[in-house]
Each structure stands twice: as structure tokens, then as C-alpha cells.
Tab-separated table of C-alpha atoms in Angstrom:
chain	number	residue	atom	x	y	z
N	106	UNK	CA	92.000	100.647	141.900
N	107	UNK	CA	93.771	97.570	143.502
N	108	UNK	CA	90.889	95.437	142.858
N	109	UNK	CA	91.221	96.212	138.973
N	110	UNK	CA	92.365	93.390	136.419
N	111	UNK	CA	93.901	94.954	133.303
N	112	UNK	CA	97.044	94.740	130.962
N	113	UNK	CA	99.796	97.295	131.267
N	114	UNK	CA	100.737	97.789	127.862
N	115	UNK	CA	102.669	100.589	128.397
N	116	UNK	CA	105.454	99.257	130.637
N	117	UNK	CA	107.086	98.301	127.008
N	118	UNK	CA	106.920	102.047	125.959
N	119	UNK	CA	108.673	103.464	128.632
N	120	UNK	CA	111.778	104.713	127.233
N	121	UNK	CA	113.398	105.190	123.449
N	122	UNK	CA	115.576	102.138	123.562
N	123	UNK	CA	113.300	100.003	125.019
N	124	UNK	CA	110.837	100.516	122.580
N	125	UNK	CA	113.994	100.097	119.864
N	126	UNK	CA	114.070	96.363	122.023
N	127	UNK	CA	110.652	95.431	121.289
N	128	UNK	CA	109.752	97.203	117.784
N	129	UNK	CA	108.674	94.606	115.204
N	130	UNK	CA	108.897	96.190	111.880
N	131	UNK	CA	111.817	98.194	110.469
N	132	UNK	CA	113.317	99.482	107.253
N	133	UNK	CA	116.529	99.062	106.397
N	134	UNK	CA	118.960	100.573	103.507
N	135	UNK	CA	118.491	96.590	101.413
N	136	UNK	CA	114.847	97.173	101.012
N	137	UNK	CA	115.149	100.324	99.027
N	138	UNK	CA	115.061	100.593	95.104
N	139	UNK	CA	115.431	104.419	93.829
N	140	UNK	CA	113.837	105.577	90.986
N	141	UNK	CA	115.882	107.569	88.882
N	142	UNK	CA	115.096	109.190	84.881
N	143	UNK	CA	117.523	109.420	82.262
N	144	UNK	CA	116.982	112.015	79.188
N	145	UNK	CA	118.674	112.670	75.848
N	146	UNK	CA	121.237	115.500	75.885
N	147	UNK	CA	123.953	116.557	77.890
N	148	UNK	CA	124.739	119.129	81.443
N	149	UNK	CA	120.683	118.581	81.822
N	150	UNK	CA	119.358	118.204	85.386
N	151	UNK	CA	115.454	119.258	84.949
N	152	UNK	CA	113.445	119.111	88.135
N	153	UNK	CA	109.920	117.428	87.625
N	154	UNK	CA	107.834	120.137	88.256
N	155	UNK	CA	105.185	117.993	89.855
N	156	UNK	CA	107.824	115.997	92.232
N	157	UNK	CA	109.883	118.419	94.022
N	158	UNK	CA	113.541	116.993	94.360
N	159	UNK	CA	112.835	114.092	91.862
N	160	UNK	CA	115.057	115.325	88.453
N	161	UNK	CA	115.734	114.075	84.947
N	162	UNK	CA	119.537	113.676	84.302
N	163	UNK	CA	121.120	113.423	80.787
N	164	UNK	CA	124.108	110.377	80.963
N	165	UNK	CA	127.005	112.650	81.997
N	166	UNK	CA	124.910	114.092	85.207
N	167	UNK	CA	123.361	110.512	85.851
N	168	UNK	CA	126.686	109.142	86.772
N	169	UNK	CA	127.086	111.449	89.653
N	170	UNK	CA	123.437	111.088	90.846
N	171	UNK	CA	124.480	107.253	91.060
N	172	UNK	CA	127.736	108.209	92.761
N	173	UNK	CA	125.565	109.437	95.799
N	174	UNK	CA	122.991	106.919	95.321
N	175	UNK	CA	125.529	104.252	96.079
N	176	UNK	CA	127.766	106.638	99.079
N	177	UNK	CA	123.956	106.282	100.923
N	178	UNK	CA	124.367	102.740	100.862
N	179	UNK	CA	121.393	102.261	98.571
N	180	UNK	CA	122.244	99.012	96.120
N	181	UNK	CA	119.451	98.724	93.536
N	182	UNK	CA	117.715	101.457	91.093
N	183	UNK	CA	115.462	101.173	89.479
N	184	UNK	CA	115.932	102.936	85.962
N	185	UNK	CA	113.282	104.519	83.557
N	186	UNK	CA	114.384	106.026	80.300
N	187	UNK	CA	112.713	109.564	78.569
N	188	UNK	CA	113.474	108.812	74.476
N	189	UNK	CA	114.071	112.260	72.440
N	190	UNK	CA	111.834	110.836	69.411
N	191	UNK	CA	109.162	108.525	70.157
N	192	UNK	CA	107.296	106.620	67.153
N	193	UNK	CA	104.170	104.342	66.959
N	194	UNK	CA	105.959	101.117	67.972
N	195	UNK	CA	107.908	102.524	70.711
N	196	UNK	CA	110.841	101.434	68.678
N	197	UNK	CA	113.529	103.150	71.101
N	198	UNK	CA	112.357	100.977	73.635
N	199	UNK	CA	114.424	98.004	72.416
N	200	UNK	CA	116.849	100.301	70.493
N	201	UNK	CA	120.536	98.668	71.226
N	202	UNK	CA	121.732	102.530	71.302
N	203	UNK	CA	118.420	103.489	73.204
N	204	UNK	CA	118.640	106.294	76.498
N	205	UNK	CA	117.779	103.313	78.799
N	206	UNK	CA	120.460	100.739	77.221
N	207	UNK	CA	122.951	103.503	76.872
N	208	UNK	CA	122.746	104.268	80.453
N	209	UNK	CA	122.785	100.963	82.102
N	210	UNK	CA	126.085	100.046	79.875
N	211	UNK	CA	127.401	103.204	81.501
N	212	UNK	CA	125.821	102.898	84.626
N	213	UNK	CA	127.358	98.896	85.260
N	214	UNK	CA	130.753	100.162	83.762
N	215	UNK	CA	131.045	102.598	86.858
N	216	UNK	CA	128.925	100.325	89.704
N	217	UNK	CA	129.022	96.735	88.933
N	218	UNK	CA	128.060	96.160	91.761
N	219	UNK	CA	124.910	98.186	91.827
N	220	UNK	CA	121.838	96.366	91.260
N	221	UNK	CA	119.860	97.999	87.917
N	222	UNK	CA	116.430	97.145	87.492
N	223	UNK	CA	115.034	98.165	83.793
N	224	UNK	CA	111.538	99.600	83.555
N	225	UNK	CA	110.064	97.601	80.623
N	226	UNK	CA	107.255	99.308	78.852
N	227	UNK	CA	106.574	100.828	75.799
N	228	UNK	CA	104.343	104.129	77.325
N	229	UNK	CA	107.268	106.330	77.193
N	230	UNK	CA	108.655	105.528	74.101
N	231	UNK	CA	104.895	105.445	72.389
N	232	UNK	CA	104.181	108.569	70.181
N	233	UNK	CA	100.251	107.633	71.423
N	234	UNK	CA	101.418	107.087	75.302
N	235	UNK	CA	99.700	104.073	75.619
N	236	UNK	CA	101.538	100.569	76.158
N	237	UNK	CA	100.882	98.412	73.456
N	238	UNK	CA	100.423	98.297	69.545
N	239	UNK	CA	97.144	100.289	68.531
N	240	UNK	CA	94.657	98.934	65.989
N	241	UNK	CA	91.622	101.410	65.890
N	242	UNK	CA	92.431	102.958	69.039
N	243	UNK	CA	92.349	99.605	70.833
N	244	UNK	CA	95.219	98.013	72.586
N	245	UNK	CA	96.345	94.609	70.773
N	246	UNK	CA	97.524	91.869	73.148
N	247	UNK	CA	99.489	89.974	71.676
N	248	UNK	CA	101.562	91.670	69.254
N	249	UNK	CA	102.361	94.085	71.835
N	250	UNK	CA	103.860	90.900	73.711
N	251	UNK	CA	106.166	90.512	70.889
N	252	UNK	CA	108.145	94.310	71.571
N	253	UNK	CA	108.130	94.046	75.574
N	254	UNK	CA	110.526	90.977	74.535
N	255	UNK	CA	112.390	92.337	72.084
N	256	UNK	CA	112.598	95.241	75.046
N	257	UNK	CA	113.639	92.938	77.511
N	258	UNK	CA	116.315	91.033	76.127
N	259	UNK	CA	118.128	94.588	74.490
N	260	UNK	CA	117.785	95.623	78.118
N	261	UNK	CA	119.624	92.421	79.499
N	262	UNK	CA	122.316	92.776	76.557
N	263	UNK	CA	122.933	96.072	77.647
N	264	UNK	CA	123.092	94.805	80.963
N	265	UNK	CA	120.464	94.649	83.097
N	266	UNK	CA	120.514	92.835	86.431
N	267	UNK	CA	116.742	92.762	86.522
N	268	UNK	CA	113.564	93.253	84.533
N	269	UNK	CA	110.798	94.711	85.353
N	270	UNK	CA	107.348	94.585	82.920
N	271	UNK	CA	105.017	97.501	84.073
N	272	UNK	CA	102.929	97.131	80.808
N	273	UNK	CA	100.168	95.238	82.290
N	274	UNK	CA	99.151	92.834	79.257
N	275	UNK	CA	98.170	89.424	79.758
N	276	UNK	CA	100.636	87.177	79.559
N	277	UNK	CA	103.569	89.196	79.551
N	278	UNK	CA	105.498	87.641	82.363
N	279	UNK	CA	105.251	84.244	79.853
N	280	UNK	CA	106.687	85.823	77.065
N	281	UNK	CA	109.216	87.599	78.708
N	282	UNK	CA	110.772	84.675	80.542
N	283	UNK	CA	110.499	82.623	77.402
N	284	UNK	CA	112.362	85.145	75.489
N	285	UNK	CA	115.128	85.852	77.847
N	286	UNK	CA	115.446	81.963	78.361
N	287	UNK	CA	115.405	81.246	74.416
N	288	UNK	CA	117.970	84.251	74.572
N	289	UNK	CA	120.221	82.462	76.761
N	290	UNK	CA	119.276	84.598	79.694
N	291	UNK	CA	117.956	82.346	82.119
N	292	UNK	CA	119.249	83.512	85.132
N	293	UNK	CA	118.184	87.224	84.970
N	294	UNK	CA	115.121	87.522	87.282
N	295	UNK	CA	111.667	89.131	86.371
N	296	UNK	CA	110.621	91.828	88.420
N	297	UNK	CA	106.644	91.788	87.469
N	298	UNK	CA	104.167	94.683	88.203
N	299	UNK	CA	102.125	92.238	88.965
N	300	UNK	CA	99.016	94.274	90.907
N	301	UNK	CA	99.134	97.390	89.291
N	302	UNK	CA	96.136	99.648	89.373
N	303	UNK	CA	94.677	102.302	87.048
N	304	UNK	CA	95.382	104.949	89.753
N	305	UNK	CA	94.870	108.908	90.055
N	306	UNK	CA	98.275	108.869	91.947
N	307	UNK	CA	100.470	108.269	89.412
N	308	UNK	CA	100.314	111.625	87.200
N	309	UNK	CA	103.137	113.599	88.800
N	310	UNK	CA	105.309	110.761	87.171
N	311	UNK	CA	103.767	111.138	84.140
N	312	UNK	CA	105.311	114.349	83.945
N	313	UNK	CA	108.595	112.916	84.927
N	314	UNK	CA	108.247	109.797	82.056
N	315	UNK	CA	106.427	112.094	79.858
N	316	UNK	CA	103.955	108.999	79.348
N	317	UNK	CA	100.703	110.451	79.663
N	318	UNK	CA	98.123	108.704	76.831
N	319	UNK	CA	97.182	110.858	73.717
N	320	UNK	CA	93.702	109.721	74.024
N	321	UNK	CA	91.488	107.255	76.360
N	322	UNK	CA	93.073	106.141	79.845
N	323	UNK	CA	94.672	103.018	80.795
N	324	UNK	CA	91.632	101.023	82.255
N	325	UNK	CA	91.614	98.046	79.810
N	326	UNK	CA	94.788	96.679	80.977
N	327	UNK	CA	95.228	98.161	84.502
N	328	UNK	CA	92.971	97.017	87.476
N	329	UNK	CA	90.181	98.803	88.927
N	330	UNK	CA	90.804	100.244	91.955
N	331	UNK	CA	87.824	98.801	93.722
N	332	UNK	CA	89.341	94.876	93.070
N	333	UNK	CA	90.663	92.760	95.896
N	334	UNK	CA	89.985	89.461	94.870
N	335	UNK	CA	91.581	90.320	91.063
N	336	UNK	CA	94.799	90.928	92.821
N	337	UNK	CA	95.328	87.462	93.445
N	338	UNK	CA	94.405	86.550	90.151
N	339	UNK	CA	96.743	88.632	88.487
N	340	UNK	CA	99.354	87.752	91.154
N	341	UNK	CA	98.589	84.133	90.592
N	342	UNK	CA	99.041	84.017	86.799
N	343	UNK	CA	102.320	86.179	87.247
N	344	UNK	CA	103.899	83.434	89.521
N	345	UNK	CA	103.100	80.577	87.595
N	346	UNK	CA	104.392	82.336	84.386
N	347	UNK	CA	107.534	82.856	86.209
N	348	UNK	CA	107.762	86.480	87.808
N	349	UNK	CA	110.557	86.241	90.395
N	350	UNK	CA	109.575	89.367	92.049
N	351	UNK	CA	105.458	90.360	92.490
N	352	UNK	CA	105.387	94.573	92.548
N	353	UNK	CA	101.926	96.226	93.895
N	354	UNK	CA	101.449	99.088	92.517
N	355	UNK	CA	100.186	101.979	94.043
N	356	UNK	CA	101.122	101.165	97.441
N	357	UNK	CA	99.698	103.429	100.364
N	358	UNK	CA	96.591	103.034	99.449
N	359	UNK	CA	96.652	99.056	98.765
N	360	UNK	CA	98.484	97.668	101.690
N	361	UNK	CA	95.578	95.159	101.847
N	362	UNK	CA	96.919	93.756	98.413
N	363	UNK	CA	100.101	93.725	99.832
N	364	UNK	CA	99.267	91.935	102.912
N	365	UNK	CA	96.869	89.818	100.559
N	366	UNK	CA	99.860	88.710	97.734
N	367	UNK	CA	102.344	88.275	100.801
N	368	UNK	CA	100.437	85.943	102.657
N	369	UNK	CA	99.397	84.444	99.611
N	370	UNK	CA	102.005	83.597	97.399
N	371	UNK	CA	105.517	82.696	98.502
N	372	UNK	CA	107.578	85.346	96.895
N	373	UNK	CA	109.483	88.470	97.541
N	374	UNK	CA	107.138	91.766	97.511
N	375	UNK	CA	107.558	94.940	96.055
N	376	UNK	CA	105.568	97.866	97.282
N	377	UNK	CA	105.835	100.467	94.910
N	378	UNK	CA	105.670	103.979	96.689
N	379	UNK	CA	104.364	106.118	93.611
N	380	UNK	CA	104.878	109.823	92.710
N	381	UNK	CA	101.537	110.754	93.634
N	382	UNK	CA	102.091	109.775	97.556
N	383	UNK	CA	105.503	111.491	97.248
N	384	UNK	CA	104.491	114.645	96.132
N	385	UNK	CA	101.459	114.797	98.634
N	386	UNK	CA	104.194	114.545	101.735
N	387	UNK	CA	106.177	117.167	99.544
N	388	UNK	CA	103.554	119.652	99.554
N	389	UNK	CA	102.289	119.150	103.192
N	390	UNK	CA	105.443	119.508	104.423
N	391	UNK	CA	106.446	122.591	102.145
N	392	UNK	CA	103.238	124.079	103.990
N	393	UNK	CA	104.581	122.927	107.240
N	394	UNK	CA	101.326	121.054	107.697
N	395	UNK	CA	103.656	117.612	107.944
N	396	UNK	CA	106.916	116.675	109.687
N	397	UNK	CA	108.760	114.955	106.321
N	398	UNK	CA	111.026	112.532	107.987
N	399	UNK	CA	108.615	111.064	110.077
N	400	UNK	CA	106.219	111.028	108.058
N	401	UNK	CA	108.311	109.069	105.292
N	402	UNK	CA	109.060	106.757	108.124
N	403	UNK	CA	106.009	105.998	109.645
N	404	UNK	CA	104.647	105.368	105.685
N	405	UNK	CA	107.528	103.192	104.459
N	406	UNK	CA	107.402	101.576	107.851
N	407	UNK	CA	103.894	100.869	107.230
N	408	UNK	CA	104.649	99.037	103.977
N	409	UNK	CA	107.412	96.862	105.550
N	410	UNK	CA	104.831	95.764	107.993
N	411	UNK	CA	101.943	95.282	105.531
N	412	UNK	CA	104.597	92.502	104.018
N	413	UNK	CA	106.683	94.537	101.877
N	414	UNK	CA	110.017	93.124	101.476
N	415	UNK	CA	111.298	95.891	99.298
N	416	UNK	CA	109.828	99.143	98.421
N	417	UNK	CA	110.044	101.221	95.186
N	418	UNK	CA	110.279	105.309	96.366
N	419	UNK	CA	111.478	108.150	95.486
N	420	UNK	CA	112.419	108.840	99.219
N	421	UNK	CA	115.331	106.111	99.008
N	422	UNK	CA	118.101	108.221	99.348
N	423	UNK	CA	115.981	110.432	102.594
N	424	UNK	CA	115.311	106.898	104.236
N	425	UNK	CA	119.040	105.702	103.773
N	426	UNK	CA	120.028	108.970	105.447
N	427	UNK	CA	117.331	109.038	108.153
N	428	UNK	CA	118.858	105.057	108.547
N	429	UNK	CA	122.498	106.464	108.330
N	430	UNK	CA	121.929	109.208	110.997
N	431	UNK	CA	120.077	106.364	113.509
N	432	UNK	CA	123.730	104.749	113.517
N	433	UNK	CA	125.992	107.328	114.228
């Protein structure tokens, strides 16, 4: 044995806090966004059947869901709205009195200091689910541009730190950052989806937005889950057109694109930890096949290091207690 040449990698392993010395990657409370899903209504807390611990909250409940949001030390949302009447044009989607304005104007009015990002789509306000004006069952382009602005800016008047355009149609960082600058809004940032793939993970939120499509599927305007190289692309196009923020959407499952966009393109990340990886942890650990907190570690650890700089989940407020528990 004395005559063998090899590295001793383990001598840095040796003990907890030298490995807490030496450990390259970590997640802290700033790079967490919480989802959270206001309804119509009042006293209504509905559990997503499909996400277990993930609930809808009418205004009055909302507030103290953000009250405990903010106690964990968690300082951006990001907030998603569930209409009670929903039309062709999505026209409560840029409704001054709509669920999502209502609640941010409520929201900032208790925590102005609490960073709220606004979902801007039109899916969940579409009597057709889809996210776009329909012509003959297709999606139209353009004139679906023109209502993700009007969305925008009612979002920003309402009070909005941040927007963020999940909607997927070309262009739609351009016309949103013209609008909100023509609107005298140039300082409010743009959050863009800017990867975001027609995935199989994301129906357990479906049943929390209540966005699912009346008819076809989504694969005209989001990406194919085989694409690499159209990532940059769409990443590409979404800088020039002046996204502040690039979000990759699914995430556990695409930390290539993450990796790709971060070394890429010199903005901040967003991996976007979607319902469908939450609720598989859920389950597994229900069944006792998983270990939940370390499991939610290891994977949001994994995105950090992929070149995440924030993260979208539904484990937020877990994470900031798992963090909050390291410190005691």
C-alpha cells in the first residue's frame, strides 16, 4: 500500500462542520419566491387536492398566509389569481377590481416591503383555458399581445413590484416592456418565463389555477421537451426584448437549460420548481419511501448549483424553516 499514488478525497469529509467549511453550493432564505393562489369569496382555505399542503385562500385568509410567509423570512411571492367568472378574452385578467389586483393592493398595504411578483397570463382567466385570443381554435399572436399588456400595466397600477409573462407568445417580453414604459413604468422589472416547456409536470397546478385547456394542449407556443438548442433562442430573444429576469420552466428535469441560459446570458435565473416535482416528493414521502427535508434540500440544492439564482417552489416556506432551524 505505501507504494500507492492516489488522492485522498475524503480527508475534506471527515466531520459535519468541515464539510459546512468546504461546501460550494447553498440555499439561502433570498433565493426563494413562494407561490401562493388567491380565489373569490371569503373564510375559504381549499387544499389542492393534487398538491398536498399547497391551498387556495380567499383575500381575508391570504393576509395571514402572508403573515407567516414573511415571519419565515421569505421576501418575494409570487402571486397567481383563480377569477370566479372567466370569459373569452380573459377580461378579469386586466380587470382594475380583478382577484389578482385586489390582492396585491391588499397584500402591499400590509407588507410593503414584501416583494410581489404578478403571474401574467390569460389561461386562468380564459373560459377556453388556453393563453391567447382564439380564431378557429388557433392561438392568434398578436392580438393576444395586446391583453398581456393591458394585464401588465393593471397589475403594476395595482401594485406590482414585478411582472412575470408565463404566456409564452412571441414577442411578449417586447410588448410588455413597451407598454409599461409608454405607461410610465419603466422601472418595474420583467420577470420572463423565458424557457418554458410543454411539460406533463405541471397538471397538479392546473388543478390549483384551474387552467387546464378546453380542447388541444399547449404545444404551439410552449417548447418541446426534447429542445436544447431552442432554449437559447428563446432565452436570447427574451433578453434583447428586455426581460430582466430569465425563468426555466420545469426545472428538475432541465437543469441543463439552466446551466445552459446561466452560462449563457448574463442575467439573474429563475428555476421554477413546478407542482408536478412537488407533489411527487409529497407522495413518496407520505409512503415513507422518501425522507422530505432532505430530499427538498438535496433538489433545491441541485438547482442553486445548476446556476439558479432564485428558485420558484412551493417548498419556500419548508426550506426557510429547514434554513431557520440550521441557525439556531
Amino acid at each position: 500500500m505505501s507504494e500507492l499514488q492516489f488522492d485522498r478525497h475524503r480527508r475534506m469529509r471527515m466531520t459535519s462542520s468541515l464539510r459546512d467549511l468546504v461546501r460550494e453550493t447553498t440555499v439561502k432564505k433570498d433565493d426563494l419566491i413562494y407561490p401562493v393562489f388567491a380565489v373569490e369569496g371569503t373564510d375559504t382555505k381549499h387544499e389542492v387536492p393534487s398538491m398536498p399542503g399547497v391551498y387556495q385562500y380567499s383575500l381575508d385568509l391570504l393576509k395571514k398566509e402572508i403573515d407567516d410567509v414573511v415571519e419565515h423570512g421569505i421576501k418575494a411571492i409570487m402571486l397567481f389569481g383563480v377569477p370566479g367568472n372567466k370569459d373569452e378574452l380573459g377580461s378579469n385578467a386586466y380587470n382594475e377590481n380583478g382577484i389578482v389586483q385586489r390582492a396585491i393592493r391588499e397584500l402591499k398595504g400590509e407588507h410593503p416591503e414584501l416583494t410581489i411578483i404578478a403571474d401574467t397570463c390569460l389561461c386562468q382567466y380564459t373560459d377556453h383555458g388556453h393563453c391567447g385570443v382564439i380564431e378557429d381554435g388557433y392561438i392568434l399572436n398578436d392580438r393576444s399581445l395586446d391583453l398581456l399588456v393591458k394585464t401588465a400595466v393593471s397589475q403594476v397600477e395595482a401594485g406590482a413590484d414585478v411582472i412575470a409573462p408565463s404566456n409564452m407568445m412571441d414577442g411578449f417580453v417586447a410588448a410588455i416592456r413597451s407598454g409599461l414604459d409608454e405607461a410610465d413604468f419603466r422601472d418595474i422589472p420583467i420577470m420572463s418565463y423565458a424557457v418554458k416547456y410543454a411539460s406533463a409536470y405541471y397538471g397538479p397546478f392546473r388543478d390549483a389555477a384551474h387552467s387546464s385547456p378546453s380542447f388541444g394542449d399547449r404545444r404551439t407556443y410552449q417548447m418541446d421537451p426534447a429542445n436544447r438548442n431552442e432554449a437559447i433562442r428563446e432565452a436570447m430573444s427574451d433578453d434583447r426584448e428586455g426581460a430582466d429576469f430569465l425563468i426555466v420552466k420545469p426545472a428538475l428535469s432541465y437543469l441543463d437549460i439552466v446551466s445552459d441560459v446561466k452560462s449563457t446570458i448574463n442575467r439573474p435565473v429563475v428555476a421554477y420548481n413546478v407542482s408536478g416535482e412537488y407533489s411527487m416528493i409529497k407522495a413518496a414521502a407520505a409512503q415513507g419511501w422518501l425522507d422530505e427535508k432532505e430530499t427538498v434540500i438535496e433538489k433545491l440544492t441541485s438547482m442553486k448549483r445548476a446556476g439558479a439564482d432564485l428558485i420558484v417552489t412551493y417548498f419556500a416556506k419548508d426550506m426557510a424553516r429547514y434554513i431557520n432551524e440550521s441557525d439556531m
